[in-house]
Amino acid sequence: MMLPPLLEHGLQAMLPTRLLSALMHRFAAIEQPWIRQATIDFVRRSYAIDLSEAEREDPRAYASFNDFFTRSLKPGSRPLAEAPALLSPVDGTISQWGRIDGDTVFQAKGRSFSAGALLGDAAGAQAFRDGAFATIYLAPYNYHRIHMPMSARLLQGRYIPGRLFSVQPSTVRAIDGLFARNERLALQFETAFGPMALVLVGALFVGSIETVIEGKISPPHWRSPRDYDYRDRDLQLDRGAELGRFNMGSTVIMLLPPGLARWREDLGPGDAVRMGQSLGQLSQPSA
């Protein structure tokens, strides 16, 4: 049953979300065999998770529930669309995508947030003014590693503390500015086509956000922002390369400058996508 938005917001606001998410993180790391296996079996049945694409198809081959949830796939399971396609960075469902209206990013009917607030960087958000965005939701049954939508050099990251509201569709429709209020990691890149930002949004029961560069970013759930400056390092990440991972479902938001990409007309909100699938075509880089 769908709750009225005001009631859903109120109930979420009362939850001790940091405590619940910290407990989930600890629980997911338990290696005691009967707890680990009972949890994996329950989740597999509840979400009809198919392990045929996983490198380890045997559900007993995982050291913990977190190990299972962040499982790797067999080589070739996610072929990359031919360049110059812009790749989906994750398996998930398109929540929203389209044009950024000035600095305003559409969240759901009657609800939005600003790119500056999302990035925690009003100056840096100017590069994406009147640009494009894609918001992709990862459900618990999805593959939970995040990959590069195009080749890029990582310039900087900012961990932004915040709430841990659920990011399931009903909550996204109920809480204004949700993605700019939740805990998140905003990463900014330089590409041959222009700037790009990827924002990894935390949520209720998301036990951790990790990157291949820093390892675990959260938890702990810090109370103040933390900056990561990579501009003096040559951190080049290839198209399709692994960037990071979530423990439990969450959301990835991609921001692009004006004119960089043209979204596919046969895809839209509510459609499922897979990592490596084309989301649209990139414009050719300027000389």
Tab-separated table of N, CA, C and O in Angstrom, residues 149-220:
chain	number	residue	atom	x	y	z
A	149	PRO	N	31.198	5.097	-17.528
A	149	PRO	CA	30.397	5.229	-18.749
A	149	PRO	C	31.210	5.652	-19.956
A	149	PRO	O	30.780	5.491	-21.106
A	150	MET	N	32.386	6.212	-19.724
A	150	MET	CA	33.346	6.528	-20.789
A	150	MET	C	34.714	6.683	-20.147
A	150	MET	O	34.834	6.782	-18.922
A	151	SER	N	35.753	6.675	-20.958
A	151	SER	CA	37.102	6.848	-20.417
A	151	SER	C	37.229	8.250	-19.848
A	151	SER	O	36.722	9.218	-20.421
A	152	ALA	N	37.918	8.375	-18.709
A	152	ALA	CA	37.997	9.673	-18.047
A	152	ALA	C	39.158	9.696	-17.068
A	152	ALA	O	39.662	8.662	-16.629
A	153	ARG	N	39.554	10.914	-16.717
A	153	ARG	CA	40.549	11.144	-15.669
A	153	ARG	C	39.816	11.653	-14.446
A	153	ARG	O	39.075	12.634	-14.512
A	154	LEU	N	40.000	10.976	-13.319
A	154	LEU	CA	39.368	11.378	-12.073
A	154	LEU	C	40.109	12.581	-11.492
A	154	LEU	O	41.323	12.526	-11.270
A	155	LEU	N	39.359	13.684	-11.253
A	155	LEU	CA	39.958	14.910	-10.746
A	155	LEU	C	39.782	15.073	-9.243
A	155	LEU	O	40.722	15.436	-8.539
A	156	GLN	N	38.560	14.823	-8.755
A	156	GLN	CA	38.295	15.058	-7.337
A	156	GLN	C	37.037	14.331	-6.895
A	156	GLN	O	36.205	13.939	-7.713
A	157	GLY	N	36.948	14.155	-5.608
A	157	GLY	CA	35.761	13.559	-5.010
A	157	GLY	C	35.401	14.311	-3.749
A	157	GLY	O	36.261	14.932	-3.106
A	158	ARG	N	34.125	14.290	-3.414
A	158	ARG	CA	33.682	14.895	-2.158
A	158	ARG	C	32.658	13.983	-1.503
A	158	ARG	O	31.622	13.677	-2.113
A	159	TYR	N	32.991	13.545	-0.285
A	159	TYR	CA	32.006	12.839	0.529
A	159	TYR	C	31.161	13.895	1.229
A	159	TYR	O	31.684	14.802	1.879
A	160	ILE	N	29.830	13.769	1.077
A	160	ILE	CA	28.911	14.743	1.651
A	160	ILE	C	28.013	14.022	2.645
A	160	ILE	O	27.267	13.108	2.264
A	161	PRO	N	28.084	14.367	3.919
A	161	PRO	CA	27.234	13.690	4.904
A	161	PRO	C	25.775	14.057	4.692
A	161	PRO	O	25.455	15.091	4.088
A	162	GLY	N	24.887	13.220	5.172
A	162	GLY	CA	23.468	13.521	5.031
A	162	GLY	C	22.603	12.432	5.625
A	162	GLY	O	23.081	11.554	6.357
A	163	ARG	N	21.327	12.501	5.301
A	163	ARG	CA	20.375	11.501	5.765
A	163	ARG	C	20.594	10.188	5.015
A	163	ARG	O	21.385	10.105	4.061
A	164	LEU	N	19.890	9.172	5.464
A	164	LEU	CA	19.925	7.878	4.788
A	164	LEU	C	18.484	7.436	4.525
A	164	LEU	O	18.064	6.354	4.926
A	165	PHE	N	17.738	8.312	3.845
A	165	PHE	CA	16.391	7.937	3.429
A	165	PHE	C	16.473	6.784	2.427
A	165	PHE	O	17.445	6.653	1.677
A	166	SER	N	15.433	5.973	2.386
A	166	SER	CA	15.312	4.965	1.339
A	166	SER	C	15.290	5.663	-0.020
A	166	SER	O	14.818	6.799	-0.132
A	167	VAL	N	15.805	5.000	-1.055
A	167	VAL	CA	15.738	5.559	-2.406
A	167	VAL	C	14.790	4.753	-3.298
A	167	VAL	O	14.831	4.877	-4.518
A	168	GLN	N	13.942	3.935	-2.682
A	168	GLN	CA	12.966	3.215	-3.496
A	168	GLN	C	12.001	4.223	-4.116
A	168	GLN	O	11.818	5.335	-3.595
A	169	PRO	N	11.377	3.883	-5.244
A	169	PRO	CA	10.581	4.862	-5.999
A	169	PRO	C	9.523	5.598	-5.188
A	169	PRO	O	9.328	6.808	-5.372
A	170	SER	N	8.825	4.919	-4.275
A	170	SER	CA	7.772	5.598	-3.517
A	170	SER	C	8.347	6.712	-2.641
A	170	SER	O	7.727	7.771	-2.476
A	171	THR	N	9.540	6.493	-2.080
A	171	THR	CA	10.159	7.515	-1.240
A	171	THR	C	10.679	8.673	-2.089
A	171	THR	O	10.597	9.836	-1.684
A	172	VAL	N	11.213	8.364	-3.259
A	172	VAL	CA	11.681	9.414	-4.175
A	172	VAL	C	10.525	10.338	-4.560
A	172	VAL	O	10.701	11.553	-4.693
A	173	ARG	N	9.330	9.770	-4.709
A	173	ARG	CA	8.157	10.593	-5.036
A	173	ARG	C	7.665	11.397	-3.837
A	173	ARG	O	6.949	12.386	-4.000
A	174	ALA	N	8.048	10.984	-2.622
A	174	ALA	CA	7.487	11.594	-1.414
A	174	ALA	C	8.351	12.685	-0.805
A	174	ALA	O	7.833	13.592	-0.154
A	175	ILE	N	9.688	12.618	-0.997
A	175	ILE	CA	10.594	13.514	-0.272
A	175	ILE	C	11.310	14.434	-1.248
A	175	ILE	O	12.085	13.974	-2.101
A	176	ASP	N	11.077	15.717	-1.131
A	176	ASP	CA	11.688	16.690	-2.021
A	176	ASP	C	13.197	16.746	-1.799
A	176	ASP	O	13.674	16.699	-0.664
A	177	GLY	N	13.938	16.830	-2.909
A	177	GLY	CA	15.386	16.974	-2.828
A	177	GLY	C	16.097	15.811	-2.196
A	177	GLY	O	17.203	15.960	-1.667
A	178	LEU	N	15.526	14.623	-2.254
A	178	LEU	CA	16.049	13.473	-1.515
A	178	LEU	C	17.519	13.205	-1.835
A	178	LEU	O	18.337	13.005	-0.926
A	179	PHE	N	17.885	13.196	-3.113
A	179	PHE	CA	19.252	12.803	-3.476
A	179	PHE	C	20.286	13.828	-3.025
A	179	PHE	O	21.449	13.492	-2.818
A	180	ALA	N	19.869	15.085	-2.878
A	180	ALA	CA	20.770	16.124	-2.380
A	180	ALA	C	20.719	16.235	-0.866
A	180	ALA	O	21.395	17.086	-0.279
A	181	ARG	N	19.930	15.384	-0.213
A	181	ARG	CA	19.856	15.357	1.247
A	181	ARG	C	20.523	14.105	1.822
A	181	ARG	O	20.959	14.099	2.971
A	182	ASN	N	20.579	13.027	1.031
A	182	ASN	CA	21.189	11.791	1.514
A	182	ASN	C	22.709	11.874	1.494
A	182	ASN	O	23.303	12.650	0.730
A	183	GLU	N	23.329	11.042	2.301
A	183	GLU	CA	24.775	10.842	2.242
A	183	GLU	C	25.146	10.442	0.819
A	183	GLU	O	24.454	9.655	0.176
A	184	ARG	N	26.295	10.957	0.323
A	184	ARG	CA	26.666	10.647	-1.045
A	184	ARG	C	28.160	10.921	-1.273
A	184	ARG	O	28.801	11.646	-0.492
A	185	LEU	N	28.659	10.363	-2.353
A	185	LEU	CA	30.020	10.612	-2.813
A	185	LEU	C	29.930	11.176	-4.222
A	185	LEU	O	29.433	10.494	-5.132
A	186	ALA	N	30.372	12.416	-4.403
A	186	ALA	CA	30.329	13.090	-5.705
A	186	ALA	C	31.726	13.055	-6.321
A	186	ALA	O	32.687	13.561	-5.729
A	187	LEU	N	31.840	12.463	-7.502
A	187	LEU	CA	33.116	12.323	-8.201
A	187	LEU	C	33.070	13.146	-9.486
A	187	LEU	O	32.103	13.056	-10.254
A	188	GLN	N	34.116	13.932	-9.729
A	188	GLN	CA	34.167	14.761	-10.930
A	188	GLN	C	35.339	14.336	-11.806
A	188	GLN	O	36.445	14.073	-11.309
A	189	PHE	N	35.070	14.280	-13.122
A	189	PHE	CA	36.008	13.728	-14.096
A	189	PHE	C	36.245	14.706	-15.241
A	189	PHE	O	35.414	15.562	-15.529
A	190	GLU	N	37.356	14.471	-15.902
A	190	GLU	CA	37.671	15.151	-17.157
A	190	GLU	C	37.718	14.084	-18.249
A	190	GLU	O	38.405	13.065	-18.095
A	191	THR	N	36.979	14.285	-19.343
A	191	THR	CA	36.959	13.329	-20.446
A	191	THR	C	37.328	14.043	-21.742
A	191	THR	O	37.389	15.284	-21.804
A	192	ALA	N	37.534	13.276	-22.798
A	192	ALA	CA	37.818	13.865	-24.108
A	192	ALA	C	36.612	14.611	-24.653
A	192	ALA	O	36.735	15.408	-25.584
A	193	PHE	N	35.435	14.370	-24.066
A	193	PHE	CA	34.203	14.991	-24.527
A	193	PHE	C	33.777	16.170	-23.651
A	193	PHE	O	32.828	16.864	-23.976
A	194	GLY	N	34.444	16.369	-22.521
A	194	GLY	CA	34.049	17.425	-21.594
A	194	GLY	C	33.990	16.884	-20.174
A	194	GLY	O	34.325	15.719	-19.914
A	195	PRO	N	33.552	17.702	-19.219
A	195	PRO	CA	33.466	17.247	-17.822
A	195	PRO	C	32.331	16.237	-17.626
A	195	PRO	O	31.387	16.177	-18.421
A	196	MET	N	32.425	15.471	-16.563
A	196	MET	CA	31.393	14.511	-16.188
A	196	MET	C	31.427	14.364	-14.683
A	196	MET	O	32.502	14.420	-14.067
A	197	ALA	N	30.258	14.181	-14.080
A	197	ALA	CA	30.183	13.887	-12.644
A	197	ALA	C	29.367	12.629	-12.447
A	197	ALA	O	28.370	12.404	-13.148
A	198	LEU	N	29.793	11.808	-11.504
A	198	LEU	CA	29.037	10.638	-11.073
A	198	LEU	C	28.844	10.765	-9.571
A	198	LEU	O	29.817	10.978	-8.831
A	199	VAL	N	27.600	10.638	-9.122
A	199	VAL	CA	27.286	10.764	-7.706
A	199	VAL	C	26.734	9.439	-7.214
A	199	VAL	O	25.738	8.929	-7.741
A	200	LEU	N	27.386	8.864	-6.213
A	200	LEU	CA	26.988	7.593	-5.607
A	200	LEU	C	26.197	7.939	-4.345
A	200	LEU	O	26.758	8.477	-3.391
A	201	VAL	N	24.899	7.677	-4.384
A	201	VAL	CA	24.006	8.116	-3.316
A	201	VAL	C	23.780	6.980	-2.321
A	201	VAL	O	23.353	5.882	-2.691
A	202	GLY	N	24.049	7.250	-1.055
A	202	GLY	CA	23.768	6.296	0.002
A	202	GLY	C	22.276	6.250	0.303
A	202	GLY	O	21.501	7.090	-0.158
A	203	ALA	N	21.854	5.276	1.076
A	203	ALA	CA	20.435	5.104	1.376
A	203	ALA	C	20.271	4.240	2.615
A	203	ALA	O	21.243	3.673	3.131
A	204	LEU	N	19.042	4.119	3.070
A	204	LEU	CA	18.727	3.248	4.195
A	204	LEU	C	19.211	1.830	3.915
A	204	LEU	O	18.917	1.274	2.852
A	205	PHE	N	19.954	1.265	4.838
A	205	PHE	CA	20.499	-0.091	4.768
A	205	PHE	C	21.648	-0.241	3.775
A	205	PHE	O	22.130	-1.359	3.574
A	206	VAL	N	22.071	0.839	3.117
A	206	VAL	CA	23.279	0.734	2.287
A	206	VAL	C	24.464	0.677	3.238
A	206	VAL	O	24.828	1.673	3.864
A	207	GLY	N	25.037	-0.498	3.364
A	207	GLY	CA	26.064	-0.709	4.375
A	207	GLY	C	27.371	-0.037	4.060
A	207	GLY	O	28.145	0.280	4.964
A	208	SER	N	27.678	0.197	2.767
A	208	SER	CA	28.951	0.829	2.446
A	208	SER	C	28.934	1.388	1.033
A	208	SER	O	28.213	0.920	0.156
A	209	ILE	N	29.742	2.439	0.843
A	209	ILE	CA	30.080	2.971	-0.474
A	209	ILE	C	31.586	2.833	-0.604
A	209	ILE	O	32.335	3.276	0.278
A	210	GLU	N	32.053	2.229	-1.687
A	210	GLU	CA	33.479	2.010	-1.896
A	210	GLU	C	33.888	2.493	-3.279
A	210	GLU	O	33.074	2.499	-4.201
A	211	THR	N	35.169	2.870	-3.429
A	211	THR	CA	35.742	3.116	-4.741
A	211	THR	C	37.015	2.282	-4.885
A	211	THR	O	37.621	1.868	-3.884
A	212	VAL	N	37.430	2.063	-6.124
A	212	VAL	CA	38.639	1.274	-6.354
A	212	VAL	C	39.889	2.054	-5.945
A	212	VAL	O	40.948	1.456	-5.737
A	213	ILE	N	39.761	3.390	-5.810
A	213	ILE	CA	40.915	4.205	-5.450
A	213	ILE	C	41.094	4.270	-3.941
A	213	ILE	O	42.190	4.061	-3.416
A	214	GLU	N	40.021	4.549	-3.210
A	214	GLU	CA	40.105	4.777	-1.766
A	214	GLU	C	39.694	3.573	-0.935
A	214	GLU	O	39.923	3.550	0.271
A	215	GLY	N	39.045	2.583	-1.552
A	215	GLY	CA	38.453	1.518	-0.763
A	215	GLY	C	37.168	2.009	-0.126
A	215	GLY	O	36.428	2.806	-0.726
A	216	LYS	N	36.897	1.616	1.109
A	216	LYS	CA	35.638	1.970	1.770
A	216	LYS	C	35.632	3.446	2.154
A	216	LYS	O	36.491	3.914	2.894
A	217	ILE	N	34.642	4.175	1.639
A	217	ILE	CA	34.458	5.587	1.981
A	217	ILE	C	33.529	5.714	3.185
A	217	ILE	O	33.740	6.516	4.086
A	218	SER	N	32.460	4.928	3.170
A	218	SER	CA	31.449	4.975	4.239
A	218	SER	C	30.930	3.572	4.467
A	218	SER	O	30.705	2.836	3.499
A	219	PRO	N	30.714	3.109	5.722
A	219	PRO	CA	30.902	3.831	6.960
A	219	PRO	C	32.387	3.966	7.321
A	219	PRO	O	33.212	3.311	6.680
A	220	PRO	N	32.685	4.775	8.364
A	220	PRO	CA	31.724	5.456	9.234
A	220	PRO	C	30.980	6.559	8.501
A	220	PRO	O	31.452	7.070	7.493
